[in-house]
XYZ file of C-alpha atoms in Angstrom:
755
model
C -37.397 17.389 -44.495
C -40.393 17.503 -42.169
C -42.717 20.533 -42.178
C -43.164 22.148 -38.783
C -46.888 21.430 -38.847
C -46.213 17.692 -39.088
C -43.748 17.405 -36.243
C -46.218 16.914 -33.455
C -47.807 13.875 -35.111
C -44.962 12.105 -36.861
C -42.188 11.928 -34.302
C -43.420 9.121 -32.069
C -40.670 6.644 -33.037
C -38.106 9.326 -32.244
C -39.753 9.987 -28.898
C -39.549 6.296 -28.095
C -35.889 6.234 -29.114
C -35.190 9.129 -26.785
C -37.014 7.407 -23.934
C -34.979 4.249 -24.484
C -31.780 6.270 -24.611
C -32.614 7.796 -21.230
C -32.952 4.331 -19.755
C -36.717 4.422 -19.405
C -38.714 1.227 -19.693
C -41.688 1.921 -21.922
C -44.081 -0.471 -20.270
C -43.607 0.891 -16.774
C -45.402 4.198 -16.792
C -48.763 5.621 -17.628
C -49.374 8.619 -19.819
C -50.118 10.826 -16.825
C -46.933 9.724 -15.078
C -44.657 10.491 -18.007
C -42.333 13.298 -17.010
C -43.309 16.392 -15.038
C -42.054 14.835 -11.821
C -44.080 11.640 -11.422
C -43.947 7.908 -12.126
C -41.957 4.740 -11.403
C -43.555 4.346 -7.981
C -42.925 0.585 -8.138
C -39.125 1.006 -8.091
C -37.583 1.213 -4.633
C -35.198 4.143 -4.464
C -32.444 2.405 -2.552
C -28.911 1.404 -3.523
C -26.543 0.648 -0.646
C -23.484 0.452 -2.905
C -24.248 3.943 -4.243
C -24.556 5.374 -0.715
C -21.386 3.628 0.466
C -19.416 4.821 -2.559
C -20.311 8.500 -2.306
C -20.014 8.518 1.475
C -16.404 7.354 1.099
C -15.591 9.843 -1.678
C -16.925 12.783 0.379
C -18.231 14.763 -2.604
C -21.105 15.945 -0.373
C -20.295 18.462 2.404
C -20.123 17.016 5.894
C -23.507 16.748 7.565
C -25.472 17.040 4.290
C -25.456 13.449 3.060
C -28.929 12.580 4.351
C -30.320 15.740 2.769
C -28.518 14.805 -0.455
C -30.045 11.327 -0.501
C -33.505 12.651 0.324
C -33.302 15.069 -2.610
C -32.212 12.221 -4.905
C -35.423 10.369 -4.010
C -37.706 13.324 -4.723
C -39.268 13.829 -8.199
C -37.386 16.303 -10.351
C -39.196 19.644 -10.854
C -40.195 20.438 -14.410
C -38.163 23.227 -15.935
C -38.704 25.153 -19.136
C -36.713 27.702 -21.063
C -37.993 30.504 -23.259
C -35.951 30.597 -26.440
C -33.696 33.571 -25.992
C -32.653 34.519 -29.524
C -36.113 35.265 -30.875
C -37.448 38.739 -30.347
C -40.667 36.992 -29.317
C -39.031 35.839 -26.072
C -40.056 38.959 -24.171
C -43.630 38.628 -25.401
C -43.757 34.987 -24.282
C -42.274 35.910 -20.894
C -44.823 38.704 -20.478
C -47.691 36.318 -21.290
C -46.407 33.716 -18.840
C -45.899 36.127 -15.963
C -48.982 38.290 -16.396
C -51.479 35.575 -17.321
C -50.673 31.910 -16.704
C -48.450 32.220 -13.631
C -50.890 34.574 -11.911
C -53.824 32.245 -12.618
C -52.192 29.268 -10.899
C -50.670 31.231 -8.035
C -53.349 30.475 -5.382
C -54.796 27.359 -6.955
C -55.443 24.125 -5.015
C -55.924 20.729 -6.681
C -57.060 17.779 -4.530
C -56.076 19.742 -1.456
C -52.564 20.359 -2.763
C -51.407 23.974 -2.929
C -50.002 24.740 -6.364
C -46.755 26.642 -6.213
C -46.389 29.367 -8.790
C -43.466 28.746 -11.177
C -40.246 30.477 -10.154
C -37.386 31.750 -12.345
C -34.030 30.001 -12.106
C -31.953 32.516 -10.173
C -28.802 31.949 -12.225
C -30.317 31.955 -15.727
C -30.093 35.374 -17.460
C -33.142 37.597 -18.038
C -35.666 35.285 -16.316
C -35.794 33.118 -19.424
C -35.792 29.793 -17.497
C -38.398 28.666 -14.946
C -39.128 25.667 -12.745
C -42.410 24.360 -11.323
C -43.636 21.487 -9.162
C -46.558 20.775 -11.492
C -46.829 17.158 -12.633
C -48.631 16.251 -15.842
C -51.260 14.465 -13.745
C -52.033 17.678 -11.870
C -52.031 19.694 -15.082
C -54.930 17.621 -16.401
C -57.124 18.061 -13.298
C -57.934 21.754 -13.511
C -59.311 23.827 -16.427
C -56.916 26.654 -15.561
C -53.981 24.272 -15.507
C -55.239 22.640 -18.704
C -54.996 26.040 -20.372
C -51.459 26.354 -19.089
C -50.667 22.870 -20.354
C -52.057 23.628 -23.834
C -50.021 26.811 -23.905
C -46.817 24.940 -22.981
C -47.374 22.177 -25.536
C -48.230 24.587 -28.342
C -45.344 26.959 -27.687
C -42.926 24.052 -27.308
C -43.859 22.647 -30.709
C -43.487 26.126 -32.194
C -39.966 26.370 -30.784
C -40.735 29.273 -28.444
C -40.411 27.220 -25.252
C -38.141 24.240 -24.582
C -38.631 21.647 -21.881
C -35.135 21.129 -20.532
C -33.614 20.000 -17.245
C -32.175 22.952 -15.325
C -28.604 21.655 -15.052
C -28.590 20.842 -18.765
C -28.848 24.582 -19.457
C -25.505 25.320 -17.757
C -22.844 24.213 -20.327
C -24.002 26.462 -23.223
C -24.094 29.463 -20.885
C -20.483 28.860 -19.849
C -19.325 28.721 -23.470
C -19.809 32.492 -23.935
C -21.123 32.202 -27.485
C -20.804 35.131 -29.903
C -22.412 35.396 -33.382
C -19.101 34.864 -35.218
C -18.131 31.656 -33.399
C -17.713 28.321 -35.140
C -19.214 25.781 -32.741
C -19.029 21.983 -32.525
C -21.479 20.008 -30.368
C -19.803 16.596 -30.206
C -22.534 14.454 -28.614
C -25.586 16.542 -29.394
C -28.742 14.379 -29.297
C -31.469 14.847 -28.232
C -30.649 18.508 -28.880
C -31.755 20.745 -26.011
C -28.229 22.147 -25.555
C -27.839 22.449 -29.330
C -30.964 24.598 -29.427
C -29.397 26.870 -26.811
C -26.265 27.218 -28.907
C -28.328 28.192 -31.958
C -30.242 30.762 -29.924
C -27.039 32.356 -28.694
C -25.646 32.445 -32.222
C -28.736 34.434 -33.252
C -28.680 36.765 -30.260
C -28.876 39.716 -32.658
C -32.061 39.209 -34.675
C -31.047 41.989 -37.060
C -28.358 39.695 -38.466
C -30.073 36.993 -40.586
C -26.761 35.231 -41.286
C -24.377 35.228 -38.318
C -20.785 34.553 -39.343
C -20.688 31.574 -37.021
C -22.429 28.206 -37.206
C -23.207 25.097 -35.157
C -22.189 21.619 -36.288
C -24.159 19.175 -34.159
C -22.923 15.579 -34.161
C -24.191 12.307 -32.750
C -23.005 8.744 -33.222
C -26.536 7.288 -33.273
C -28.155 7.699 -36.683
C -31.718 7.501 -35.379
C -31.071 10.023 -32.639
C -29.685 12.387 -35.261
C -33.216 12.741 -36.605
C -34.450 13.622 -33.136
C -31.711 16.229 -33.149
C -32.928 17.525 -36.521
C -36.449 17.849 -35.114
C -35.192 19.955 -32.195
C -32.982 22.172 -34.338
C -35.594 22.725 -37.058
C -37.954 24.409 -34.600
C -35.518 27.325 -34.535
C -35.407 27.758 -38.339
C -31.735 28.670 -38.496
C -29.611 28.641 -41.685
C -26.526 28.179 -39.490
C -26.983 24.610 -38.195
C -25.699 21.349 -39.648
C -26.431 17.899 -38.197
C -23.808 15.212 -38.854
C -23.504 11.551 -37.907
C -20.093 10.374 -36.643
C -18.367 8.717 -33.717
C -17.322 11.724 -31.624
C -14.027 10.091 -30.656
C -12.951 10.044 -34.304
C -14.992 12.843 -35.841
C -13.167 13.851 -39.025
C -11.116 16.973 -39.331
C -12.789 19.396 -41.697
C -11.362 21.911 -44.166
C -12.556 25.192 -45.601
C -11.414 27.804 -48.086
C -9.860 30.882 -46.553
C -8.350 33.604 -48.705
C -8.132 31.205 -51.645
C -6.356 28.481 -49.682
C -7.692 25.297 -48.141
C -7.174 25.423 -44.390
C -8.042 23.224 -41.401
C -11.274 24.144 -39.613
C -10.679 24.787 -35.914
C -13.680 25.564 -33.722
C -13.960 28.597 -31.451
C -16.272 26.752 -29.066
C -16.805 23.048 -28.442
C -19.428 21.400 -26.269
C -18.225 17.999 -25.079
C -21.222 16.573 -23.218
C -20.035 12.976 -23.150
C -21.957 9.714 -22.650
C -21.927 8.888 -18.941
C -23.332 6.556 -16.288
C -25.986 9.171 -15.482
C -26.238 8.788 -11.729
C -27.011 12.494 -11.514
C -30.314 11.763 -13.303
C -31.762 9.408 -10.662
C -34.553 11.872 -9.938
C -35.998 11.461 -13.443
C -34.469 8.169 -14.679
C -35.580 5.977 -11.829
C -34.130 2.815 -13.397
C -30.667 4.050 -12.439
C -31.428 3.210 -8.793
C -31.434 -0.530 -9.440
C -28.861 -0.559 -12.261
C -26.170 1.642 -10.691
C -22.731 0.077 -10.204
C -19.189 1.425 -10.319
C -18.377 -0.720 -13.361
C -20.425 1.650 -15.557
C -18.008 4.496 -14.848
C -14.960 2.265 -15.282
C -16.170 1.165 -18.701
C -16.964 4.696 -19.916
C -13.800 6.416 -18.675
C -11.666 5.559 -21.721
C -14.341 6.627 -24.209
C -14.826 9.909 -22.373
C -11.107 10.673 -22.573
C -10.957 9.818 -26.273
C -13.891 12.110 -27.062
C -12.387 14.922 -24.973
C -8.982 14.491 -26.661
C -10.592 14.635 -30.076
C -12.388 17.778 -29.012
C -9.327 19.715 -27.852
C -7.476 18.670 -31.009
C -10.085 20.494 -33.071
C -10.338 23.505 -30.756
C -8.788 26.766 -31.932
C -6.069 28.327 -29.823
C -7.863 30.795 -27.542
C -11.097 28.788 -27.804
C -13.186 27.285 -25.001
C -14.316 23.693 -24.625
C -16.923 22.833 -22.005
C -16.737 19.236 -20.755
C -19.846 18.021 -18.944
C -21.529 14.880 -17.631
C -24.714 14.114 -15.722
C -22.637 11.901 -13.439
C -21.312 12.716 -9.963
C -18.511 10.151 -10.224
C -14.956 11.605 -10.228
C -13.815 8.715 -12.471
C -15.928 10.293 -15.233
C -15.340 13.864 -14.109
C -12.110 15.082 -12.452
C -10.144 12.017 -13.590
C -10.910 12.764 -17.246
C -10.033 16.446 -16.827
C -6.796 15.588 -15.015
C -5.772 13.128 -17.757
C -6.538 15.743 -20.401
C -4.532 18.441 -18.623
C -1.580 16.106 -18.108
C -1.512 15.066 -21.758
C -1.762 18.685 -22.885
C 1.574 19.632 -21.262
C 0.324 23.124 -20.492
C -1.624 23.697 -23.709
C -4.912 23.534 -21.781
C -6.018 25.439 -18.721
C -9.055 25.093 -16.490
C -10.953 28.381 -16.547
C -12.445 29.881 -13.414
C -16.164 30.091 -14.236
C -17.307 30.907 -10.699
C -18.445 34.424 -11.630
C -20.107 33.489 -14.936
C -23.429 32.361 -13.441
C -24.217 34.425 -10.337
C -26.718 32.593 -8.143
C -25.686 29.078 -9.177
C -24.739 26.929 -6.183
C -22.102 24.288 -6.823
C -19.278 22.389 -5.149
C -15.698 22.881 -6.343
C -13.931 19.952 -7.981
C -12.151 17.486 -5.689
C -8.425 16.691 -5.813
C -8.429 13.331 -4.042
C -10.493 10.255 -4.811
C -10.303 6.455 -4.859
C -11.382 3.767 -7.310
C -13.811 1.010 -6.340
C -14.684 -2.185 -8.206
C -18.279 -3.368 -8.457
C -17.443 -5.953 -5.771
C -16.612 -3.143 -3.351
C -12.795 -3.369 -3.428
C -11.001 -0.014 -3.090
C -7.747 1.173 -4.662
C -6.055 4.449 -3.741
C -3.241 4.262 -6.303
C -2.430 2.521 -9.584
C 0.386 0.631 -7.882
C -2.180 -1.220 -5.737
C -4.088 -2.591 -8.732
C -3.489 -6.262 -9.490
C -2.374 -7.117 -13.025
C -5.509 -9.151 -13.513
C -7.503 -5.910 -13.225
C -5.337 -3.770 -15.509
C -7.807 -4.052 -18.360
C -10.618 -2.820 -16.140
C -8.836 -0.141 -14.110
C -6.512 2.337 -15.839
C -3.838 4.693 -14.447
C -5.767 7.768 -15.645
C -8.572 6.914 -13.212
C -6.425 8.027 -10.275
C -5.464 11.574 -9.279
C -1.889 12.660 -10.126
C 0.586 11.577 -7.449
C 2.874 14.592 -7.883
C 1.553 17.291 -5.470
C 2.952 20.149 -7.605
C 1.399 18.810 -10.792
C -1.914 18.272 -9.018
C -1.903 21.817 -7.635
C -1.066 23.305 -11.033
C -4.135 21.645 -12.574
C -6.482 23.659 -10.308
C -9.114 20.921 -10.352
C -11.092 22.899 -7.788
C -12.206 25.073 -10.720
C -14.438 22.211 -11.879
C -18.076 22.566 -10.842
C -20.229 19.791 -9.360
C -23.935 20.599 -8.915
C -25.613 18.624 -6.119
C -29.392 18.023 -6.193
C -30.206 19.264 -2.686
C -28.600 22.682 -3.104
C -31.062 24.117 -5.628
C -33.576 21.301 -6.214
C -31.989 20.115 -9.473
C -30.421 17.006 -10.935
C -26.760 16.157 -10.358
C -24.236 17.496 -12.842
C -20.543 18.121 -13.502
C -19.040 20.777 -15.751
C -15.528 22.067 -16.472
C -14.424 24.880 -18.793
C -11.139 24.378 -20.646
C -9.278 27.144 -22.479
C -6.716 26.258 -25.144
C -3.554 28.340 -24.697
C -1.388 26.688 -27.371
C -1.514 23.856 -29.944
C -1.625 20.389 -28.423
C 1.877 18.943 -27.986
C 1.337 16.150 -30.493
C 0.178 18.698 -33.095
C 3.389 20.692 -32.597
C 5.516 17.774 -33.796
C 4.562 18.441 -37.399
C 4.750 21.729 -39.319
C 1.363 23.113 -40.348
C -0.141 21.122 -43.193
C 2.344 18.222 -42.886
C 0.444 15.885 -40.602
C 0.742 12.311 -41.973
C -3.006 11.915 -41.788
C -3.880 15.035 -43.708
C -5.180 14.521 -47.212
C -6.037 10.886 -46.557
C -9.601 10.533 -45.273
C -9.084 6.803 -44.638
C -6.538 7.482 -41.889
C -7.732 9.040 -38.627
C -6.149 12.497 -38.705
C -4.817 12.498 -35.150
C -1.052 12.885 -35.605
C -0.437 12.192 -31.936
C -1.193 8.513 -32.492
C 2.005 8.096 -34.486
C 4.264 9.201 -31.660
C 2.540 7.989 -28.506
C 5.072 6.260 -26.257
C 4.086 2.797 -25.153
C 4.229 3.808 -21.485
C 1.755 6.617 -22.118
C -0.846 4.448 -23.804
C -2.499 3.274 -20.574
C -5.879 4.882 -20.273
C -6.170 5.301 -24.046
C -6.980 1.709 -24.967
C -8.072 2.512 -28.520
C -4.917 4.569 -29.054
C -2.803 1.494 -28.391
C -4.580 -0.420 -31.147
C -4.327 2.424 -33.623
C -0.672 2.921 -32.746
C 0.133 -0.656 -33.696
C -2.033 -0.628 -36.814
C -0.450 2.549 -38.129
C 3.102 1.324 -37.474
C 2.320 -1.829 -39.409
C 1.098 0.247 -42.326
C 4.439 2.045 -42.351
C 6.480 -1.189 -42.270
C 4.640 -2.755 -45.198
C 3.292 -1.198 -48.343
C -0.040 0.438 -47.445
C -3.212 -0.662 -49.191
C -4.925 1.903 -51.441
C -6.987 4.334 -49.380
C -10.651 3.468 -49.035
C -13.435 5.996 -49.022
C -15.014 6.538 -45.654
C -18.019 4.268 -45.285
C -21.192 6.218 -44.605
C -23.491 4.232 -42.374
C -27.203 4.532 -41.657
C -29.814 5.786 -44.076
C -28.751 7.211 -47.402
C -29.326 10.952 -47.407
C -30.433 13.060 -50.366
C -27.605 15.147 -51.832
C -27.027 18.818 -51.056
C -26.824 20.654 -54.382
C -26.082 24.389 -54.435
C -27.469 26.650 -57.138
C -24.907 27.820 -59.646
C -24.374 31.419 -60.727
C -26.356 30.865 -63.947
C -29.035 28.472 -62.628
C -32.218 29.204 -64.662
C -34.446 28.496 -61.664
C -33.386 31.615 -59.812
C -33.961 34.716 -62.044
C -37.805 34.408 -61.983
C -37.726 34.122 -58.185
C -35.395 37.091 -57.860
C -37.513 39.234 -60.162
C -40.839 38.220 -58.607
C -39.814 39.121 -55.059
C -37.450 41.928 -56.139
C -34.644 40.509 -54.028
C -31.977 43.008 -53.062
C -28.628 42.771 -54.921
C -26.840 41.489 -51.796
C -29.074 38.416 -51.571
C -26.635 35.454 -51.266
C -28.138 33.255 -53.978
C -25.101 30.951 -54.025
C -26.106 29.882 -50.515
C -29.361 28.408 -51.855
C -29.434 24.628 -52.217
C -31.750 21.800 -53.204
C -31.829 18.099 -52.292
C -31.855 16.635 -55.784
C -29.546 16.437 -58.794
C -32.289 15.631 -61.277
C -35.902 16.471 -61.946
C -37.918 19.421 -60.707
C -36.694 21.062 -57.550
C -39.513 20.897 -54.987
C -37.951 22.978 -52.250
C -35.169 25.529 -51.965
C -33.132 25.783 -48.767
C -30.586 28.273 -47.553
C -27.448 27.992 -45.437
C -24.998 30.624 -44.276
C -21.906 31.386 -46.346
C -19.651 29.650 -43.817
C -21.689 26.432 -43.803
C -21.695 26.446 -47.600
C -17.906 26.628 -47.431
C -17.813 23.627 -45.082
C -20.254 21.578 -47.174
C -18.429 22.144 -50.460
C -15.036 21.203 -49.016
C -15.999 18.143 -46.985
C -18.751 16.281 -48.810
C -16.658 13.091 -48.944
C -15.426 13.350 -45.358
C -18.612 13.620 -43.359
C -22.155 12.349 -43.316
C -24.551 15.277 -43.256
C -28.029 14.413 -41.996
C -29.584 17.839 -42.409
C -28.709 21.481 -42.867
C -30.273 24.736 -43.965
C -33.722 26.248 -43.597
C -36.482 25.922 -46.215
C -37.182 29.289 -47.848
C -39.266 28.468 -50.946
C -41.529 25.598 -52.034
C -42.713 24.825 -55.551
C -46.168 26.040 -56.551
C -46.853 24.886 -60.106
C -49.901 27.165 -60.492
C -47.648 30.133 -59.884
C -45.745 29.622 -63.126
C -48.424 31.571 -65.008
C -47.453 34.600 -62.919
C -43.756 34.185 -63.599
C -42.682 32.440 -60.386
C -43.037 28.753 -59.543
C -42.037 29.109 -55.885
C -43.984 30.348 -52.875
C -42.494 31.561 -49.615
C -42.047 28.958 -46.868
C -42.933 29.939 -43.315
C -39.782 28.322 -41.909
C -37.463 30.627 -43.787
C -39.398 33.861 -43.781
C -37.210 35.489 -41.118
C -34.113 34.583 -43.098
C -35.550 36.096 -46.294
C -37.069 39.088 -44.559
C -34.174 41.560 -45.033
C -33.865 40.847 -48.750
C -37.430 41.011 -50.112
C -38.417 44.432 -51.466
C -41.642 43.791 -53.399
C -45.159 42.442 -52.959
C -45.493 43.712 -49.410
C -48.679 44.364 -47.444
C -48.741 45.853 -43.946
C -51.801 45.057 -41.866
C -53.232 45.764 -38.431
C -53.493 43.498 -35.423
C -57.215 43.042 -36.116
C -56.388 41.871 -39.643
C -53.981 39.331 -38.169
C -56.778 37.989 -35.976
C -59.074 37.626 -38.988
C -56.470 35.839 -41.071
C -55.413 33.457 -38.317
C -58.888 32.506 -37.101
C -60.719 32.201 -40.427
C -59.858 29.656 -43.041
C -60.301 31.736 -46.201
C -61.677 35.211 -45.399
C -62.781 37.598 -48.120
C -60.572 40.603 -48.702
C -63.467 42.805 -47.606
C -63.022 41.486 -44.058
C -59.644 43.177 -43.831
C -59.301 46.738 -42.693
C -59.606 49.420 -45.376
C -55.847 50.051 -45.423
C -54.927 46.390 -45.870
C -57.767 45.882 -48.341
C -56.531 48.702 -50.561
C -52.946 47.454 -50.373
C -54.022 43.965 -51.389
C -55.854 45.362 -54.402
C -52.898 47.440 -55.506
C -50.298 44.813 -54.583
C -48.076 47.714 -53.592
C -46.114 48.557 -50.524
C -47.112 50.971 -47.777
C -46.946 51.201 -43.990
C -49.314 51.668 -41.099
C -48.886 51.922 -37.339
C -50.902 50.294 -34.560
C -50.150 51.100 -30.952
C -51.723 47.809 -29.845
C -49.352 45.743 -31.975
C -46.879 43.406 -30.258
C -43.519 44.999 -29.648
C -41.625 42.706 -31.992
C -41.701 41.746 -35.680
C -43.930 38.905 -36.856
C -43.588 37.193 -40.242
C -46.246 34.838 -41.589
C -46.816 33.105 -44.931
C -50.025 32.655 -46.897
C -51.686 33.330 -50.256
C -54.324 35.492 -51.872
C -56.961 34.709 -54.444
C -59.012 37.184 -56.476
C -61.507 37.757 -53.692
C -60.027 36.050 -50.653
C -56.847 35.708 -48.664
C -55.504 32.902 -46.452
C -52.791 32.489 -43.874
C -50.885 29.293 -44.527
C -49.273 28.835 -41.142
C -48.864 25.625 -39.090
C -51.390 25.252 -36.308
C -49.118 25.827 -33.336
C -47.603 28.913 -34.880
C -51.108 30.246 -35.474
C -51.879 29.765 -31.797
C -48.617 31.451 -30.863
C -49.233 34.553 -32.967
C -52.851 34.814 -31.820
C -51.709 34.854 -28.202
C -49.245 37.576 -29.066
C -52.043 39.779 -30.383
C -54.253 39.122 -27.359
C -56.590 36.339 -28.513
C -57.453 33.713 -25.888
C -56.913 30.281 -27.473
C -58.296 27.329 -25.533
C -60.557 24.339 -26.102
C -61.629 21.896 -23.427
C -61.460 18.158 -23.980
C -64.883 18.153 -25.705
C -64.003 21.132 -27.893
C -66.509 23.288 -25.987
C -66.268 26.996 -25.517
C -65.851 28.452 -22.039
C -69.593 29.148 -21.702
C -70.398 25.452 -22.205
C -71.891 25.676 -25.703
C -70.536 23.649 -28.594
C -71.287 26.222 -31.268
C -68.151 27.412 -33.052
C -68.816 30.763 -34.689
C -66.970 31.874 -37.772
C -63.619 33.347 -36.876
C -63.644 32.203 -33.233
C -60.425 31.152 -31.579
C -62.182 27.993 -30.438
C -62.712 27.044 -34.071
C -59.094 27.566 -34.874
C -58.119 24.031 -33.954
C -60.435 22.495 -36.573
C -59.580 25.059 -39.242
C -55.864 24.815 -38.610
C -55.999 21.029 -38.845
C -57.816 21.404 -42.165
C -55.204 23.856 -43.391
C -52.466 21.548 -42.240
C -54.013 18.618 -44.117
C -54.505 20.722 -47.235
C -50.954 21.944 -46.943
C -49.626 18.394 -46.868
C -51.612 17.555 -49.983
C -50.384 20.699 -51.707
C -46.789 19.915 -50.864
C -47.216 16.355 -52.177
C -48.852 17.538 -55.385
C -46.458 20.434 -55.805
C -49.255 22.943 -56.352
C -51.766 25.151 -54.587
C -55.242 25.954 -55.814
C -57.950 28.491 -55.134
C -61.544 28.377 -56.267
C -61.267 31.973 -57.358
C -57.976 31.499 -59.138
C -54.649 32.554 -57.671
C -53.431 36.091 -57.923
C -49.879 36.993 -56.915
C -49.002 39.241 -54.037
C -45.805 39.670 -52.006
C -44.042 39.901 -48.627
C -42.863 42.219 -45.768
C -41.052 42.577 -42.449
C -41.900 45.668 -40.438
C -41.999 46.053 -36.671
C -45.780 46.437 -36.534
C -48.268 43.734 -37.455
C -48.205 43.471 -41.230
C -48.525 40.942 -44.008
C -45.609 39.751 -46.026
C -47.397 38.395 -49.028
C -45.645 36.175 -51.476
C -47.021 35.068 -54.834
C -50.268 33.691 -53.779
C -48.123 33.370 -50.641
C -47.518 36.078 -48.119
C -45.961 36.577 -44.731
C -47.124 38.914 -42.024
C -44.632 41.039 -40.213
């Protein structure tokens, strides 16, 4: 498990993997050209086959095709989203609007007028913004450099996410509530997953929402990129798993003493696609685009979507999305899904869900073209020699009544020139009844159930041969499974877990001796869910303790042999060997302080905003530097409260430790910067580390010195974690933790957190 403070420096291989996944050639761009709407000037943005194809399909309104193509050739504006579930979101928004956006409003760089960032009109509460600033421009002005440092720091702290505008749409259409069980089928790199987590935690007063997010990806390496994204949000309700989405295993959980099938309330099915809607940022697509990409992906997209609706609860919503404009990957997949469902699925009308979003309704008529340019209007026209390449499900239904009943116009296609975005397709499906193939077996009597070696999709046993077209993998499985019935089946094999071997997930037992000292030291409330605490080792000393929600614990305990879990839970305590002399060997971990906040009742100090500034800008300040109130509390190690009208209007929790004469905030660098901004401290260093007045002197406690001190803290923290202990020249002395609305310190052992 990576600490937050290490993420910015240790994720370069993952960044490269993400770039490769997006189709970007590493050697073809400079650092300044990477992202933010610049780069790839050497690639000619022309593709006659692309223009011919979409002209014929008429997905663009008449008279707008030239405007559409011009928009496709323009760089994509940078967009960012303020994380919506944290109570800090309003503070971040206030800082952006009142400081950084105003500073760049009338700025000119190299004669170019800088446009002030604008909110996305359709995103709720002004929490998403777009700007025409490229990274190259950001580096040319001190004011913009400040803005850039702010964006980078807040992004690494999880308070801002860089995300393409259209990518934000699917989670919004899912209508997430805190009790929902959510599956993200193709989740990496994780920007949509982060949105789902935020929505799950929309009520910050609930540390453990009843719902959870299971985020899956088929690529093992990209799963770790997904972990990095999710961990910024410090949620106990996220689990990252590694499976092929088209055959993701059915999970079970205990309900009222019985083992039941887990059906999801919400599913995000953002399938792999040809990506021609991303031409504005993935310039390679211009020269690589061909219709064969869509033809090859169509079957996989259907299989993933089918697997999704099988695991969707009746009454649940599944959002299907692609970053492709091609109806073969879009309406054709939805039509095939609706036809197979025999009325169990319905396309929802989402037109009123995002006021201000401009989109085109789904089309009901389209043709299929080969990469050589040959067109087919109907399956009957396709030569037998092409039957393996072109499938019947790629064409619209021929029955006018059936086609009308599907209401394909309820699909949504976002075109780049309408709101200066990328291209995108999204459809919202509501499950009205069990899928027809699931109805053929009474509940709990599916042939696949109870046998992890057999794909638990009962429909495969009864698929008619005539219906198999379009589901190429189904045909193979159909034959294989029939053969296993005709002959004596081999003994079931355990599912092979591929990729890197993960450490185990071991939950604490009711009588685990490790827990009573922790509970007594922090005076945890009786309702603290200690059975939700887990470690990652069976033997030896436990270095870290993590926590998951009750529902995820249920899933983990009942499916350990059925799924490969990459990561889950949030770190709440870390071992501090020196603390054993005070009766507790574990300090608070910053990542989990918001999760623990409602349960800790002892060792609490409340401090002022000025005290926060001292603790976050000085490496190891003496207690005497704190205000009188905080100083007295620290001496008594008691609990009391104070008010400060200048405090930020949201709770803040920090971790740290106290010695006999000094006190230290042990908070990752970017989070330090974030909290300092929230209490009004300007945090900025130029490229030479100089202060704004040009001097290089860094006075004690200055914000300019924070970078060096925070790096030192970060390095010391890594060493402490590796050695399993913390030390203080004055000798450690235990204190505790808090979570009030005003600025205050939650002190833990030597470790505290500020609320």
